[in-house]
């Protein structure tokens, strides 16, 4: 599962900037394999719910923020007031957003790019797949050399060292064939 971080969202009180951000989030949510709006941590949805609550009548006892969906209507999508952000971030329901939002961002106004960064938790391991054949033969060679040296130090017989080394080599070759057989990977 990949995570996308937006480094410079710009001034979201400008409707065009907010529409661009909403469209980008919507595009990511429509990708194959995405969980959709349910799996997106997009603070604007919570902020719009907060704005709707502030604009609702204080005597409106039927207002329930839980009735809102995870998507924004076209009218609600443009309700974004920067002056309400500090009070939004201190409300108990939304205070967890304060760890993700900087109120005074030092980016130039009118920046059309959001500097989206993709983070994939398994990326470290996926990058190592290309190195696997090289790492395998180097590990086999290192194991054989070290094992032969240890056997020679303790056994002092070249025939015994040769037999032990051949046994370990046959095990390594068998495992390499199993790992890199056609259809399961490539030994390139």
JSON list of C-alpha atoms in Angstrom, two decimals:
[
{"chain": "A", "resi": 1, "resn": "UNK", "atom": "CA", "xyz": [0.00, 0.00, 0.00]},
{"chain": "A", "resi": 2, "resn": "UNK", "atom": "CA", "xyz": [1.49, 3.30, -1.05]},
{"chain": "A", "resi": 3, "resn": "UNK", "atom": "CA", "xyz": [1.05, 6.56, 0.84]},
{"chain": "A", "resi": 4, "resn": "UNK", "atom": "CA", "xyz": [1.14, 9.96, -0.88]},
{"chain": "A", "resi": 5, "resn": "UNK", "atom": "CA", "xyz": [2.33, 12.98, 1.10]},
{"chain": "A", "resi": 6, "resn": "UNK", "atom": "CA", "xyz": [1.63, 16.53, -0.08]},
{"chain": "A", "resi": 7, "resn": "UNK", "atom": "CA", "xyz": [4.49, 18.82, 0.91]},
{"chain": "A", "resi": 8, "resn": "UNK", "atom": "CA", "xyz": [3.25, 22.17, -0.43]},
{"chain": "A", "resi": 9, "resn": "UNK", "atom": "CA", "xyz": [-0.53, 22.32, -0.73]},
{"chain": "A", "resi": 10, "resn": "UNK", "atom": "CA", "xyz": [-0.51, 26.10, -1.16]},
{"chain": "A", "resi": 11, "resn": "UNK", "atom": "CA", "xyz": [-3.31, 28.38, 0.01]},
{"chain": "A", "resi": 12, "resn": "UNK", "atom": "CA", "xyz": [-6.42, 26.21, -0.03]},
{"chain": "A", "resi": 13, "resn": "UNK", "atom": "CA", "xyz": [-8.67, 29.20, 0.63]},
{"chain": "A", "resi": 14, "resn": "UNK", "atom": "CA", "xyz": [-8.29, 29.97, -3.10]},
{"chain": "A", "resi": 15, "resn": "UNK", "atom": "CA", "xyz": [-11.03, 27.96, -4.84]},
{"chain": "A", "resi": 16, "resn": "UNK", "atom": "CA", "xyz": [-8.86, 27.00, -7.82]},
{"chain": "A", "resi": 17, "resn": "UNK", "atom": "CA", "xyz": [-6.11, 25.62, -5.58]},
{"chain": "A", "resi": 18, "resn": "UNK", "atom": "CA", "xyz": [-8.68, 23.68, -3.54]},
{"chain": "A", "resi": 19, "resn": "UNK", "atom": "CA", "xyz": [-10.32, 22.29, -6.69]},
{"chain": "A", "resi": 20, "resn": "UNK", "atom": "CA", "xyz": [-6.92, 21.14, -8.01]},
{"chain": "A", "resi": 21, "resn": "UNK", "atom": "CA", "xyz": [-6.15, 19.45, -4.69]},
{"chain": "A", "resi": 22, "resn": "UNK", "atom": "CA", "xyz": [-9.59, 17.78, -4.54]},
{"chain": "A", "resi": 23, "resn": "UNK", "atom": "CA", "xyz": [-9.19, 16.56, -8.13]},
{"chain": "A", "resi": 24, "resn": "UNK", "atom": "CA", "xyz": [-5.74, 15.13, -7.38]},
{"chain": "A", "resi": 25, "resn": "UNK", "atom": "CA", "xyz": [-7.06, 13.33, -4.28]},
{"chain": "A", "resi": 26, "resn": "UNK", "atom": "CA", "xyz": [-10.03, 12.06, -6.29]},
{"chain": "A", "resi": 27, "resn": "UNK", "atom": "CA", "xyz": [-7.70, 10.74, -9.02]},
{"chain": "A", "resi": 28, "resn": "UNK", "atom": "CA", "xyz": [-5.59, 8.86, -6.46]},
{"chain": "A", "resi": 29, "resn": "UNK", "atom": "CA", "xyz": [-8.71, 7.43, -4.84]},
{"chain": "A", "resi": 30, "resn": "UNK", "atom": "CA", "xyz": [-9.93, 6.07, -8.20]},
{"chain": "A", "resi": 31, "resn": "UNK", "atom": "CA", "xyz": [-6.71, 4.15, -8.88]},
{"chain": "A", "resi": 32, "resn": "UNK", "atom": "CA", "xyz": [-6.98, 0.37, -9.09]},
{"chain": "A", "resi": 33, "resn": "UNK", "atom": "CA", "xyz": [-6.28, -1.13, -5.68]},
{"chain": "A", "resi": 34, "resn": "UNK", "atom": "CA", "xyz": [-7.10, 2.04, -3.76]},
{"chain": "A", "resi": 35, "resn": "UNK", "atom": "CA", "xyz": [-9.44, 1.89, -0.79]},
{"chain": "A", "resi": 36, "resn": "UNK", "atom": "CA", "xyz": [-11.13, 5.05, -2.01]},
{"chain": "A", "resi": 37, "resn": "UNK", "atom": "CA", "xyz": [-12.23, 7.90, 0.27]},
{"chain": "A", "resi": 38, "resn": "UNK", "atom": "CA", "xyz": [-12.42, 5.60, 3.31]},
{"chain": "A", "resi": 39, "resn": "UNK", "atom": "CA", "xyz": [-8.66, 4.95, 3.21]},
{"chain": "A", "resi": 40, "resn": "UNK", "atom": "CA", "xyz": [-7.67, 8.56, 2.57]},
{"chain": "A", "resi": 41, "resn": "UNK", "atom": "CA", "xyz": [-6.52, 10.84, 5.37]},
{"chain": "A", "resi": 42, "resn": "UNK", "atom": "CA", "xyz": [-7.58, 14.10, 3.74]},
{"chain": "A", "resi": 43, "resn": "UNK", "atom": "CA", "xyz": [-8.13, 16.79, 6.36]},
{"chain": "A", "resi": 44, "resn": "UNK", "atom": "CA", "xyz": [-10.25, 18.98, 4.05]},
{"chain": "A", "resi": 45, "resn": "UNK", "atom": "CA", "xyz": [-13.21, 16.61, 4.45]},
{"chain": "A", "resi": 46, "resn": "UNK", "atom": "CA", "xyz": [-13.10, 16.93, 8.23]},
{"chain": "A", "resi": 47, "resn": "UNK", "atom": "CA", "xyz": [-12.55, 20.66, 7.94]},
{"chain": "A", "resi": 48, "resn": "UNK", "atom": "CA", "xyz": [-15.62, 21.04, 5.70]},
{"chain": "A", "resi": 49, "resn": "UNK", "atom": "CA", "xyz": [-17.66, 19.09, 8.26]},
{"chain": "A", "resi": 50, "resn": "UNK", "atom": "CA", "xyz": [-16.34, 21.47, 10.91]},
{"chain": "A", "resi": 51, "resn": "UNK", "atom": "CA", "xyz": [-17.23, 24.51, 8.76]},
{"chain": "A", "resi": 52, "resn": "UNK", "atom": "CA", "xyz": [-20.75, 23.14, 8.20]},
{"chain": "A", "resi": 53, "resn": "UNK", "atom": "CA", "xyz": [-21.11, 22.68, 11.95]},
{"chain": "A", "resi": 54, "resn": "UNK", "atom": "CA", "xyz": [-20.04, 26.29, 12.57]},
{"chain": "A", "resi": 55, "resn": "UNK", "atom": "CA", "xyz": [-22.49, 27.55, 9.97]},
{"chain": "A", "resi": 56, "resn": "UNK", "atom": "CA", "xyz": [-25.39, 25.44, 11.24]},
{"chain": "A", "resi": 57, "resn": "UNK", "atom": "CA", "xyz": [-27.84, 26.99, 13.64]},
{"chain": "A", "resi": 58, "resn": "UNK", "atom": "CA", "xyz": [-26.79, 26.53, 17.27]},
{"chain": "A", "resi": 59, "resn": "UNK", "atom": "CA", "xyz": [-30.35, 25.41, 18.04]},
{"chain": "A", "resi": 60, "resn": "UNK", "atom": "CA", "xyz": [-30.29, 22.79, 15.30]},
{"chain": "A", "resi": 61, "resn": "UNK", "atom": "CA", "xyz": [-30.31, 19.64, 17.39]},
{"chain": "A", "resi": 62, "resn": "UNK", "atom": "CA", "xyz": [-30.80, 17.45, 14.34]},
{"chain": "A", "resi": 63, "resn": "UNK", "atom": "CA", "xyz": [-27.37, 18.30, 12.91]},
{"chain": "A", "resi": 64, "resn": "UNK", "atom": "CA", "xyz": [-25.20, 15.20, 13.03]},
{"chain": "A", "resi": 65, "resn": "UNK", "atom": "CA", "xyz": [-21.71, 15.38, 11.55]},
{"chain": "A", "resi": 66, "resn": "UNK", "atom": "CA", "xyz": [-21.71, 11.58, 11.35]},
{"chain": "A", "resi": 67, "resn": "UNK", "atom": "CA", "xyz": [-24.44, 11.83, 8.70]},
{"chain": "A", "resi": 68, "resn": "UNK", "atom": "CA", "xyz": [-21.86, 13.25, 6.31]},
{"chain": "A", "resi": 69, "resn": "UNK", "atom": "CA", "xyz": [-20.32, 10.98, 3.73]},
{"chain": "A", "resi": 70, "resn": "UNK", "atom": "CA", "xyz": [-16.66, 10.55, 2.93]},
{"chain": "A", "resi": 71, "resn": "UNK", "atom": "CA", "xyz": [-17.07, 12.55, -0.28]},
{"chain": "A", "resi": 72, "resn": "UNK", "atom": "CA", "xyz": [-17.61, 16.27, -0.64]},
{"chain": "A", "resi": 73, "resn": "UNK", "atom": "CA", "xyz": [-20.44, 17.91, -2.53]},
{"chain": "A", "resi": 74, "resn": "UNK", "atom": "CA", "xyz": [-19.46, 20.56, -5.07]},
{"chain": "A", "resi": 75, "resn": "UNK", "atom": "CA", "xyz": [-20.73, 23.38, -2.84]},
{"chain": "A", "resi": 76, "resn": "UNK", "atom": "CA", "xyz": [-19.14, 22.01, 0.34]},
{"chain": "A", "resi": 77, "resn": "UNK", "atom": "CA", "xyz": [-15.83, 21.46, -1.44]},
{"chain": "A", "resi": 78, "resn": "UNK", "atom": "CA", "xyz": [-15.32, 25.23, -1.72]},
{"chain": "A", "resi": 79, "resn": "UNK", "atom": "CA", "xyz": [-15.96, 26.00, 1.98]},
{"chain": "A", "resi": 80, "resn": "UNK", "atom": "CA", "xyz": [-12.45, 26.59, 3.22]},
{"chain": "A", "resi": 81, "resn": "UNK", "atom": "CA", "xyz": [-11.60, 29.50, 5.49]},
{"chain": "A", "resi": 82, "resn": "UNK", "atom": "CA", "xyz": [-8.02, 29.83, 6.70]},
{"chain": "A", "resi": 83, "resn": "UNK", "atom": "CA", "xyz": [-9.11, 31.80, 9.75]},
{"chain": "A", "resi": 84, "resn": "UNK", "atom": "CA", "xyz": [-11.04, 28.77, 11.08]},
{"chain": "A", "resi": 85, "resn": "UNK", "atom": "CA", "xyz": [-8.08, 26.37, 10.84]},
{"chain": "A", "resi": 86, "resn": "UNK", "atom": "CA", "xyz": [-6.58, 27.14, 14.30]},
{"chain": "A", "resi": 87, "resn": "UNK", "atom": "CA", "xyz": [-9.90, 26.46, 16.04]},
{"chain": "A", "resi": 88, "resn": "UNK", "atom": "CA", "xyz": [-10.37, 23.33, 13.89]},
{"chain": "A", "resi": 89, "resn": "UNK", "atom": "CA", "xyz": [-7.00, 21.97, 15.04]},
{"chain": "A", "resi": 90, "resn": "UNK", "atom": "CA", "xyz": [-7.79, 22.36, 18.75]},
{"chain": "A", "resi": 91, "resn": "UNK", "atom": "CA", "xyz": [-11.17, 20.61, 18.70]},
{"chain": "A", "resi": 92, "resn": "UNK", "atom": "CA", "xyz": [-10.85, 17.19, 20.36]},
{"chain": "A", "resi": 93, "resn": "UNK", "atom": "CA", "xyz": [-12.36, 15.38, 17.37]},
{"chain": "A", "resi": 94, "resn": "UNK", "atom": "CA", "xyz": [-9.82, 16.86, 14.97]},
{"chain": "A", "resi": 95, "resn": "UNK", "atom": "CA", "xyz": [-6.73, 17.56, 17.10]},
{"chain": "A", "resi": 96, "resn": "UNK", "atom": "CA", "xyz": [-4.83, 14.64, 15.54]},
{"chain": "A", "resi": 97, "resn": "UNK", "atom": "CA", "xyz": [-4.57, 16.71, 12.33]},
{"chain": "A", "resi": 98, "resn": "UNK", "atom": "CA", "xyz": [-2.32, 19.22, 14.13]},
{"chain": "A", "resi": 99, "resn": "UNK", "atom": "CA", "xyz": [0.59, 16.82, 13.66]},
{"chain": "A", "resi": 100, "resn": "UNK", "atom": "CA", "xyz": [0.15, 16.94, 9.88]},
{"chain": "A", "resi": 101, "resn": "UNK", "atom": "CA", "xyz": [-0.76, 20.57, 9.16]},
{"chain": "A", "resi": 102, "resn": "UNK", "atom": "CA", "xyz": [1.50, 23.63, 9.29]},
{"chain": "A", "resi": 103, "resn": "UNK", "atom": "CA", "xyz": [-0.48, 26.86, 9.43]},
{"chain": "A", "resi": 104, "resn": "UNK", "atom": "CA", "xyz": [2.33, 29.14, 8.26]},
{"chain": "A", "resi": 105, "resn": "UNK", "atom": "CA", "xyz": [3.81, 27.34, 5.31]},
{"chain": "A", "resi": 106, "resn": "UNK", "atom": "CA", "xyz": [6.87, 29.06, 3.86]},
{"chain": "A", "resi": 107, "resn": "UNK", "atom": "CA", "xyz": [6.05, 28.33, 0.23]},
{"chain": "A", "resi": 108, "resn": "UNK", "atom": "CA", "xyz": [5.39, 30.98, -2.40]},
{"chain": "A", "resi": 109, "resn": "UNK", "atom": "CA", "xyz": [1.77, 31.75, -3.16]},
{"chain": "A", "resi": 110, "resn": "UNK", "atom": "CA", "xyz": [0.36, 30.55, -6.45]},
{"chain": "A", "resi": 111, "resn": "UNK", "atom": "CA", "xyz": [2.50, 27.42, -6.53]},
{"chain": "A", "resi": 112, "resn": "UNK", "atom": "CA", "xyz": [0.60, 25.08, -8.84]},
{"chain": "A", "resi": 113, "resn": "UNK", "atom": "CA", "xyz": [2.55, 21.96, -7.93]},
{"chain": "A", "resi": 114, "resn": "UNK", "atom": "CA", "xyz": [1.86, 20.14, -4.70]},
{"chain": "A", "resi": 115, "resn": "UNK", "atom": "CA", "xyz": [5.20, 18.29, -4.47]},
{"chain": "A", "resi": 116, "resn": "UNK", "atom": "CA", "xyz": [3.50, 14.95, -3.90]},
{"chain": "A", "resi": 117, "resn": "UNK", "atom": "CA", "xyz": [5.81, 12.28, -2.49]},
{"chain": "A", "resi": 118, "resn": "UNK", "atom": "CA", "xyz": [4.98, 8.59, -2.76]},
{"chain": "A", "resi": 119, "resn": "UNK", "atom": "CA", "xyz": [6.04, 6.34, 0.11]},
{"chain": "A", "resi": 120, "resn": "UNK", "atom": "CA", "xyz": [5.74, 2.58, -0.17]},
{"chain": "A", "resi": 121, "resn": "UNK", "atom": "CA", "xyz": [6.41, 0.58, 2.99]},
{"chain": "A", "resi": 122, "resn": "UNK", "atom": "CA", "xyz": [7.79, -2.39, 1.05]},
{"chain": "A", "resi": 123, "resn": "UNK", "atom": "CA", "xyz": [9.89, -0.19, -1.24]},
{"chain": "A", "resi": 124, "resn": "UNK", "atom": "CA", "xyz": [13.12, -1.13, 0.55]},
{"chain": "A", "resi": 125, "resn": "UNK", "atom": "CA", "xyz": [12.57, -4.79, -0.22]},
{"chain": "A", "resi": 126, "resn": "UNK", "atom": "CA", "xyz": [11.24, -4.23, -3.73]},
{"chain": "A", "resi": 127, "resn": "UNK", "atom": "CA", "xyz": [14.42, -2.34, -4.62]},
{"chain": "A", "resi": 128, "resn": "UNK", "atom": "CA", "xyz": [16.54, -5.31, -3.52]},
{"chain": "A", "resi": 129, "resn": "UNK", "atom": "CA", "xyz": [14.89, -7.80, -5.89]},
{"chain": "A", "resi": 130, "resn": "UNK", "atom": "CA", "xyz": [17.14, -6.74, -8.78]},
{"chain": "A", "resi": 131, "resn": "UNK", "atom": "CA", "xyz": [20.25, -7.38, -6.67]},
{"chain": "A", "resi": 132, "resn": "UNK", "atom": "CA", "xyz": [19.16, -10.80, -5.44]},
{"chain": "A", "resi": 133, "resn": "UNK", "atom": "CA", "xyz": [21.09, -12.97, -7.97]},
{"chain": "A", "resi": 134, "resn": "UNK", "atom": "CA", "xyz": [24.33, -11.06, -7.40]},
{"chain": "A", "resi": 135, "resn": "UNK", "atom": "CA", "xyz": [23.89, -11.13, -3.63]},
{"chain": "A", "resi": 136, "resn": "UNK", "atom": "CA", "xyz": [23.17, -14.86, -3.78]},
{"chain": "A", "resi": 137, "resn": "UNK", "atom": "CA", "xyz": [26.34, -15.90, -5.63]},
{"chain": "A", "resi": 138, "resn": "UNK", "atom": "CA", "xyz": [28.46, -13.57, -3.49]},
{"chain": "A", "resi": 139, "resn": "UNK", "atom": "CA", "xyz": [27.00, -15.10, -0.32]},
{"chain": "A", "resi": 140, "resn": "UNK", "atom": "CA", "xyz": [27.62, -18.62, -1.64]},
{"chain": "A", "resi": 141, "resn": "UNK", "atom": "CA", "xyz": [31.24, -17.76, -2.48]},
{"chain": "A", "resi": 142, "resn": "UNK", "atom": "CA", "xyz": [31.80, -16.14, 0.92]},
{"chain": "A", "resi": 143, "resn": "UNK", "atom": "CA", "xyz": [30.24, -19.11, 2.71]},
{"chain": "A", "resi": 144, "resn": "UNK", "atom": "CA", "xyz": [32.41, -21.60, 0.82]},
{"chain": "A", "resi": 145, "resn": "UNK", "atom": "CA", "xyz": [35.65, -19.71, 1.46]},
{"chain": "A", "resi": 146, "resn": "UNK", "atom": "CA", "xyz": [34.95, -19.22, 5.18]},
{"chain": "A", "resi": 147, "resn": "UNK", "atom": "CA", "xyz": [33.75, -22.81, 5.64]},
{"chain": "A", "resi": 148, "resn": "UNK", "atom": "CA", "xyz": [36.82, -24.21, 3.84]},
{"chain": "A", "resi": 149, "resn": "UNK", "atom": "CA", "xyz": [39.14, -22.07, 5.98]},
{"chain": "A", "resi": 150, "resn": "UNK", "atom": "CA", "xyz": [37.47, -23.18, 9.23]},
{"chain": "A", "resi": 151, "resn": "UNK", "atom": "CA", "xyz": [37.50, -26.84, 8.17]},
{"chain": "A", "resi": 152, "resn": "UNK", "atom": "CA", "xyz": [41.19, -26.62, 7.22]},
{"chain": "A", "resi": 153, "resn": "UNK", "atom": "CA", "xyz": [42.10, -24.97, 10.56]},
{"chain": "A", "resi": 154, "resn": "UNK", "atom": "CA", "xyz": [40.36, -27.67, 12.63]},
{"chain": "A", "resi": 155, "resn": "UNK", "atom": "CA", "xyz": [40.63, -30.79, 10.43]},
{"chain": "A", "resi": 156, "resn": "UNK", "atom": "CA", "xyz": [44.02, -30.31, 8.64]},
{"chain": "A", "resi": 157, "resn": "UNK", "atom": "CA", "xyz": [43.04, -32.75, 5.90]},
{"chain": "A", "resi": 158, "resn": "UNK", "atom": "CA", "xyz": [42.62, -31.53, 2.32]},
{"chain": "A", "resi": 159, "resn": "UNK", "atom": "CA", "xyz": [40.38, -34.49, 1.42]},
{"chain": "A", "resi": 160, "resn": "UNK", "atom": "CA", "xyz": [38.01, -33.72, 4.32]},
{"chain": "A", "resi": 161, "resn": "UNK", "atom": "CA", "xyz": [37.96, -30.02, 3.43]},
{"chain": "A", "resi": 162, "resn": "UNK", "atom": "CA", "xyz": [37.22, -30.86, -0.23]},
{"chain": "A", "resi": 163, "resn": "UNK", "atom": "CA", "xyz": [34.36, -33.21, 0.70]},
{"chain": "A", "resi": 164, "resn": "UNK", "atom": "CA", "xyz": [32.81, -30.71, 3.16]},
{"chain": "A", "resi": 165, "resn": "UNK", "atom": "CA", "xyz": [33.14, -27.86, 0.65]},
{"chain": "A", "resi": 166, "resn": "UNK", "atom": "CA", "xyz": [31.57, -29.97, -2.10]},
{"chain": "A", "resi": 167, "resn": "UNK", "atom": "CA", "xyz": [28.64, -30.85, 0.18]},
{"chain": "A", "resi": 168, "resn": "UNK", "atom": "CA", "xyz": [27.99, -27.20, 1.04]},
{"chain": "A", "resi": 169, "resn": "UNK", "atom": "CA", "xyz": [28.38, -26.22, -2.64]},
{"chain": "A", "resi": 170, "resn": "UNK", "atom": "CA", "xyz": [25.82, -28.84, -3.70]},
{"chain": "A", "resi": 171, "resn": "UNK", "atom": "CA", "xyz": [23.33, -27.51, -1.14]},
{"chain": "A", "resi": 172, "resn": "UNK", "atom": "CA", "xyz": [23.85, -23.93, -2.36]},
{"chain": "A", "resi": 173, "resn": "UNK", "atom": "CA", "xyz": [23.47, -24.95, -6.03]},
{"chain": "A", "resi": 174, "resn": "UNK", "atom": "CA", "xyz": [20.29, -26.89, -5.23]},
{"chain": "A", "resi": 175, "resn": "UNK", "atom": "CA", "xyz": [18.79, -23.94, -3.40]},
{"chain": "A", "resi": 176, "resn": "UNK", "atom": "CA", "xyz": [19.80, -21.53, -6.19]},
{"chain": "A", "resi": 177, "resn": "UNK", "atom": "CA", "xyz": [18.14, -23.74, -8.78]},
{"chain": "A", "resi": 178, "resn": "UNK", "atom": "CA", "xyz": [14.99, -23.87, -6.65]},
{"chain": "A", "resi": 179, "resn": "UNK", "atom": "CA", "xyz": [14.96, -20.09, -6.15]},
{"chain": "A", "resi": 180, "resn": "UNK", "atom": "CA", "xyz": [15.82, -19.05, -9.68]},
{"chain": "A", "resi": 181, "resn": "UNK", "atom": "CA", "xyz": [14.12, -21.78, -11.73]},
{"chain": "A", "resi": 182, "resn": "UNK", "atom": "CA", "xyz": [12.25, -20.66, -14.86]},
{"chain": "A", "resi": 183, "resn": "UNK", "atom": "CA", "xyz": [8.87, -19.22, -13.96]},
{"chain": "A", "resi": 184, "resn": "UNK", "atom": "CA", "xyz": [9.88, -18.22, -10.43]},
{"chain": "A", "resi": 185, "resn": "UNK", "atom": "CA", "xyz": [12.45, -15.53, -11.19]},
{"chain": "A", "resi": 186, "resn": "UNK", "atom": "CA", "xyz": [15.53, -14.92, -13.26]},
{"chain": "A", "resi": 187, "resn": "UNK", "atom": "CA", "xyz": [19.21, -15.43, -12.61]},
{"chain": "A", "resi": 188, "resn": "UNK", "atom": "CA", "xyz": [20.40, -12.44, -14.60]}
]
